[in-house]
Tab-separated table of C-alpha atoms in Angstrom:
chain	number	residue	atom	x	y	z
A	1	MET	CA	0.000	0.000	0.000
A	2	THR	CA	2.794	2.309	0.910
A	3	GLU	CA	4.440	1.866	-2.477
A	4	VAL	CA	1.177	2.689	-4.284
A	5	ASN	CA	0.660	5.883	-2.280
A	6	ASN	CA	4.197	6.979	-2.894
A	7	GLN	CA	3.788	6.393	-6.602
A	8	ASP	CA	0.554	8.418	-6.671
A	9	ASN	CA	2.205	11.280	-4.788
A	10	ALA	CA	5.103	11.258	-7.233
A	11	GLU	CA	2.757	11.407	-10.222
A	12	ASN	CA	0.733	14.192	-8.655
A	13	SER	CA	3.896	16.138	-7.957
A	14	THR	CA	5.095	15.754	-11.535
A	15	SER	CA	1.642	16.777	-12.882
A	16	ALA	CA	1.504	19.905	-10.728
A	17	GLU	CA	5.007	20.886	-11.728
A	18	ASN	CA	4.224	20.701	-15.453
A	19	ALA	CA	0.791	22.433	-15.234
A	20	PRO	CA	0.551	26.076	-16.638
A	21	LEU	CA	0.235	28.972	-14.193
A	22	GLN	CA	-3.357	29.952	-13.506
A	23	THR	CA	-4.361	33.691	-13.623
A	24	THR	CA	-7.621	35.264	-12.656
A	25	GLN	CA	-9.895	36.818	-15.224
A	26	ASN	CA	-9.446	40.214	-13.563
A	27	GLU	CA	-5.650	39.944	-13.852
A	28	LEU	CA	-5.945	39.233	-17.577
A	29	LYS	CA	-8.099	42.262	-18.078
A	30	THR	CA	-5.973	44.680	-16.134
A	31	SER	CA	-2.462	43.630	-17.128
A	32	TRP	CA	-2.317	46.105	-20.076
A	33	ILE	CA	-3.483	48.955	-17.862
A	34	ASP	CA	-0.183	48.841	-15.999
A	35	ASN	CA	1.537	50.280	-19.070
A	36	ILE	CA	-0.523	53.501	-18.933
A	37	GLN	CA	1.615	56.431	-17.796
A	38	ASP	CA	-1.160	58.855	-16.808
A	39	SER	CA	-2.103	58.029	-13.222
A	40	GLU	CA	-5.606	59.496	-13.560
A	41	LEU	CA	-6.395	57.365	-16.607
A	42	LYS	CA	-4.767	54.363	-15.014
A	43	SER	CA	-7.105	54.514	-12.025
A	44	SER	CA	-10.261	54.765	-14.160
A	45	LYS	CA	-12.568	51.869	-13.316
A	46	SER	CA	-14.153	51.911	-16.762
A	47	LEU	CA	-10.941	50.558	-18.297
A	48	ILE	CA	-11.341	47.256	-16.422
A	49	ASN	CA	-14.161	46.436	-18.846
A	50	PHE	CA	-11.580	46.051	-21.645
A	51	LYS	CA	-9.323	42.975	-21.585
A	52	ASP	CA	-6.718	44.525	-23.897
A	53	VAL	CA	-5.859	47.561	-26.021
A	54	ASP	CA	-7.517	46.032	-29.085
A	55	SER	CA	-10.834	45.843	-27.230
A	56	LEU	CA	-10.543	49.478	-26.226
A	57	ALA	CA	-9.696	50.594	-29.779
A	58	LYS	CA	-12.564	48.571	-31.229
A	59	SER	CA	-14.976	50.218	-28.782
A	60	TYR	CA	-13.721	53.706	-29.696
A	61	VAL	CA	-14.051	53.131	-33.454
A	62	SER	CA	-17.557	51.763	-32.968
A	63	LEU	CA	-18.537	54.841	-30.950
A	64	GLU	CA	-17.058	57.159	-33.560
A	65	LYS	CA	-19.149	55.502	-36.280
A	66	LYS	CA	-22.298	56.019	-34.256
A	67	LEU	CA	-21.537	59.698	-33.612
A	68	GLY	CA	-20.273	60.401	-37.109
A	69	GLN	CA	-16.973	61.899	-38.253
A	70	PRO	CA	-16.228	65.449	-37.023
A	71	LYS	CA	-17.125	68.004	-39.685
A	72	GLU	CA	-14.682	70.515	-41.071
A	73	PRO	CA	-15.518	74.079	-39.985
A	74	GLU	CA	-17.578	75.856	-42.594
A	75	LYS	CA	-15.766	78.633	-44.464
A	76	TYR	CA	-17.341	81.914	-45.553
A	77	GLU	CA	-16.344	84.606	-48.011
A	78	ALA	CA	-15.177	87.985	-46.693
A	79	ASP	CA	-17.942	89.866	-48.521
A	80	GLN	CA	-20.530	87.945	-46.488
A	81	TYR	CA	-19.478	89.989	-43.455
A	82	ASN	CA	-20.501	93.366	-44.884
A	83	TYR	CA	-22.754	95.295	-42.506
A	84	GLU	CA	-24.959	98.188	-43.616
A	85	PHE	CA	-24.715	100.972	-41.044
A	86	GLY	CA	-27.397	103.646	-40.784
A	87	GLU	CA	-26.798	107.107	-42.216
A	88	ASP	CA	-26.582	108.591	-38.705
A	89	TYR	CA	-23.788	106.241	-37.617
A	90	LYS	CA	-20.182	106.201	-38.839
A	91	PRO	CA	-18.059	103.352	-37.474
A	92	HIS	CA	-14.385	103.638	-36.626
A	93	GLU	CA	-12.803	102.034	-39.708
A	94	GLY	CA	-9.876	100.471	-37.850
A	95	VAL	CA	-12.004	98.951	-35.088
A	96	TYR	CA	-14.601	97.632	-37.536
A	97	LYS	CA	-11.907	96.046	-39.748
A	98	ASN	CA	-10.205	94.341	-36.785
A	99	PHE	CA	-13.551	93.043	-35.559
A	100	THR	CA	-14.426	91.698	-39.026
A	101	ASP	CA	-11.026	90.065	-39.556
A	102	LYS	CA	-11.250	88.285	-36.196
A	103	ALA	CA	-14.778	87.021	-36.972
A	104	ILE	CA	-13.564	85.567	-40.281
A	105	GLU	CA	-10.537	83.998	-38.587
A	106	LEU	CA	-12.697	82.319	-35.924
A	107	GLY	CA	-15.273	81.138	-38.452
A	108	VAL	CA	-18.140	83.094	-36.931
A	109	LYS	CA	-21.227	82.732	-39.081
A	110	PRO	CA	-22.043	85.922	-41.042
A	111	ASP	CA	-25.547	86.126	-39.550
A	112	ALA	CA	-24.124	85.841	-36.038
A	113	PHE	CA	-21.499	88.470	-36.900
A	114	LYS	CA	-24.170	90.918	-38.070
A	115	GLU	CA	-26.190	90.372	-34.904
A	116	LEU	CA	-23.118	91.151	-32.808
A	117	ILE	CA	-22.424	94.339	-34.785
A	118	LYS	CA	-26.050	95.451	-34.466
A	119	THR	CA	-25.991	94.869	-30.711
A	120	TYR	CA	-22.769	96.880	-30.405
A	121	VAL	CA	-24.051	99.789	-32.526
A	122	ASP	CA	-27.380	99.948	-30.662
A	123	SER	CA	-25.587	99.934	-27.306
A	124	GLU	CA	-23.132	102.638	-28.382
A	125	GLN	CA	-25.868	104.891	-29.753
A	126	GLN	CA	-27.846	104.497	-26.555
A	127	ALA	CA	-24.775	105.440	-24.531
A	128	ILE	CA	-24.230	108.519	-26.738
A	129	ASN	CA	-27.878	109.572	-26.372
A	130	ASP	CA	-27.684	109.186	-22.601
A	131	PHE	CA	-24.462	111.233	-22.513
A	132	ASN	CA	-25.968	114.013	-24.658
A	133	LYS	CA	-29.022	114.201	-22.404
A	134	GLU	CA	-26.790	114.447	-19.359
A	135	GLN	CA	-24.706	117.203	-20.963
A	136	GLN	CA	-27.834	119.110	-21.981
A	137	ALA	CA	-29.150	118.932	-18.433
A	138	LEU	CA	-25.833	120.227	-17.069
A	139	ASN	CA	-25.742	123.035	-19.641
A	140	GLU	CA	-29.245	124.103	-18.661
A	141	GLU	CA	-28.247	123.990	-15.010
A	142	PHE	CA	-25.217	126.252	-15.530
A	143	THR	CA	-27.119	128.591	-17.837
A	144	GLY	CA	-29.708	128.944	-15.092
A	145	LYS	CA	-26.995	129.775	-12.561
A	146	LEU	CA	-25.472	132.412	-14.858
A	147	LYS	CA	-28.878	133.979	-15.417
A	148	GLU	CA	-29.434	133.990	-11.681
A	149	ASP	CA	-26.044	135.635	-11.053
A	150	TRP	CA	-26.274	138.179	-13.881
A	151	GLY	CA	-30.011	138.845	-13.837
A	152	ASN	CA	-31.136	141.274	-16.534
A	153	ASP	CA	-27.536	141.725	-17.679
A	154	TYR	CA	-27.240	138.067	-18.711
A	155	SER	CA	-27.437	138.662	-22.485
A	156	LYS	CA	-25.143	141.690	-22.369
A	157	ASN	CA	-22.559	139.970	-20.158
A	158	LEU	CA	-22.610	136.836	-22.264
A	159	GLU	CA	-22.086	138.886	-25.409
A	160	LYS	CA	-19.051	140.572	-23.860
A	161	ALA	CA	-17.611	137.208	-22.856
A	162	GLU	CA	-18.178	135.792	-26.349
A	163	ASN	CA	-16.601	138.835	-28.006
A	164	LEU	CA	-13.527	138.606	-25.818
A	165	TRP	CA	-13.196	134.886	-26.504
A	166	THR	CA	-13.492	135.474	-30.268
A	167	LYS	CA	-10.886	138.204	-30.205
A	168	PHE	CA	-8.207	136.599	-28.052
A	169	ALA	CA	-8.751	132.836	-28.173
A	170	PRO	CA	-6.268	130.842	-30.309
A	171	GLU	CA	-7.183	129.182	-33.587
A	172	ASN	CA	-9.444	126.137	-33.331
A	173	ALA	CA	-10.361	127.273	-29.828
A	174	ASP	CA	-14.019	126.553	-30.557
A	175	LYS	CA	-13.194	122.860	-30.902
A	176	MET	CA	-11.419	122.898	-27.566
A	177	PHE	CA	-14.283	124.783	-25.956
A	178	SER	CA	-16.853	122.302	-27.293
A	179	LYS	CA	-14.998	119.444	-25.586
A	180	MET	CA	-15.084	121.146	-22.187
A	181	THR	CA	-17.451	119.934	-19.511
A	182	PRO	CA	-20.420	122.209	-18.707
A	183	GLU	CA	-18.715	123.112	-15.432
A	184	MET	CA	-15.618	124.310	-17.282
A	185	LYS	CA	-17.637	126.207	-19.881
A	186	GLY	CA	-19.485	128.063	-17.128
A	187	ALA	CA	-16.221	128.847	-15.362
A	188	VAL	CA	-14.646	130.123	-18.600
A	189	ALA	CA	-17.651	132.330	-19.379
A	190	LYS	CA	-17.514	133.876	-15.905
A	191	ALA	CA	-13.751	134.336	-16.046
A	192	ILE	CA	-13.879	136.013	-19.450
A	193	PHE	CA	-16.646	138.345	-18.329
A	194	ASN	CA	-14.696	139.294	-15.205
A	195	ILE	CA	-11.709	140.103	-17.439
A	196	SER	CA	-13.922	142.181	-19.729
A	197	LYS	CA	-14.930	144.384	-16.789
A	198	THR	CA	-11.320	145.510	-16.453
A	199	MET	CA	-11.025	146.453	-20.134
A	200	SER	CA	-12.437	149.193	-22.293
A	201	ASP	CA	-15.202	148.559	-24.804
A	202	SER	CA	-12.663	148.835	-27.622
A	203	HIS	CA	-11.034	145.640	-26.419
A	204	VAL	CA	-14.262	143.820	-25.694
A	205	GLU	CA	-15.878	144.723	-29.014
A	206	ALA	CA	-15.969	141.805	-31.412
A	207	PRO	CA	-13.368	142.175	-34.188
A	208	ASN	CA	-14.613	143.829	-37.370
A	209	ARG	CA	-18.073	144.037	-35.901
A	210	GLN	CA	-18.493	147.414	-37.582
A	211	GLN	CA	-18.755	145.558	-40.883
A	212	ASP	CA	-22.357	144.766	-40.006
A	213	LEU	CA	-23.164	148.420	-39.375
A	214	THR	CA	-24.489	151.009	-41.782
A	215	LYS	CA	-22.421	154.049	-42.663
A	216	GLU	CA	-24.580	156.167	-40.395
A	217	GLU	CA	-24.164	153.775	-37.455
A	218	ILE	CA	-20.387	153.747	-37.917
A	219	GLN	CA	-20.348	157.558	-37.977
A	220	ASN	CA	-22.369	157.611	-34.734
A	221	LYS	CA	-19.803	155.340	-33.048
A	222	ILE	CA	-16.960	157.554	-34.258
A	223	GLN	CA	-18.734	160.625	-32.977
A	224	GLU	CA	-19.507	158.932	-29.650
A	225	ILE	CA	-15.818	158.302	-29.059
A	226	ARG	CA	-14.823	161.818	-30.212
A	227	ASP	CA	-17.314	163.343	-27.780
A	228	ASP	CA	-15.881	161.328	-24.885
A	229	LYS	CA	-12.645	163.138	-24.013
A	230	SER	CA	-11.906	160.584	-21.272
A	231	HIS	CA	-11.821	157.778	-23.808
A	232	PRO	CA	-8.432	155.939	-24.059
A	233	TYR	CA	-8.298	157.063	-27.697
A	234	PHE	CA	-7.290	160.559	-26.500
A	235	ASP	CA	-4.857	159.382	-23.788
A	236	ALA	CA	-1.592	158.052	-25.201
A	237	SER	CA	-0.477	156.912	-21.732
A	238	HIS	CA	-3.607	154.834	-21.165
A	239	LYS	CA	-3.061	151.027	-21.209
A	240	ASP	CA	-5.937	150.659	-23.715
A	241	HIS	CA	-4.887	153.523	-25.979
A	242	LYS	CA	-3.382	151.284	-28.638
A	243	GLY	CA	-6.476	149.105	-28.868
A	244	ALA	CA	-8.774	152.108	-28.942
A	245	ASN	CA	-6.696	153.687	-31.688
A	246	GLU	CA	-6.906	150.482	-33.778
A	247	TYR	CA	-10.649	150.303	-33.223
A	248	MET	CA	-11.148	153.906	-34.348
A	249	THR	CA	-8.972	153.279	-37.416
A	250	ASN	CA	-11.101	150.270	-38.360
A	251	LEU	CA	-14.243	152.365	-38.026
A	252	TYR	CA	-12.880	154.958	-40.432
A	253	LEU	CA	-11.777	152.276	-42.899
A	254	GLU	CA	-15.165	150.554	-42.868
A	255	LYS	CA	-16.915	153.883	-43.289
A	256	ALA	CA	-14.783	154.646	-46.335
A	257	LYS	CA	-15.732	151.317	-47.918
A	258	LEU	CA	-19.433	152.009	-47.715
A	259	LYS	CA	-21.176	153.955	-50.425
A	260	ASN	CA	-23.254	157.009	-49.657
């Protein structure tokens, strides 16, 4: 009996030694995952469902067929991006060109591009309208304050200030003045009027204003100055004598130009 048992044990030992190594199904499925370098991908549980790389690739190709191949972005012609602006709106050429070029580069649909431009133009025009209303309100406020300060002399004082500005302001000063805030315009008007109070009428008078006068009106102005012996025209030492002399000369010249 002992010999039989020993023989059986020897056969079993030889059989076990020659038998192939057994691996679990899970080990077979996950062995290829070990070669993945990205730790986040490597830990994904969904990859366990694929026994090898071929299975994964086959699944991806099948999914791609179901979803369809990605389409090439649609291309549009540059003239499809033309936008017709209203007559009351003039775009900045450089900004509009840059905006259009970028839309073409990104493949924005022409209809979408035009909607964006329209939204921008509408918003800008609304902002301009709101600004103009605000400026108008401020102008009215400062005009009211000047009228309150000057009372019945408002028109006369404003005329003096305007004449002085016209006579002494540099070229293109009107453009600079138009860009001033209402507060600054009011301050300038007051300052100019205060300066005018320290000067003679010959300096405050608008240049060449006598051109709008008749010959009789010019003669009356000449006579008015001649009758006023305290006028700077008669006082060579007066600080305004030179200006008064120029003013009188202009009166005589304009009178000579007019026919009887």
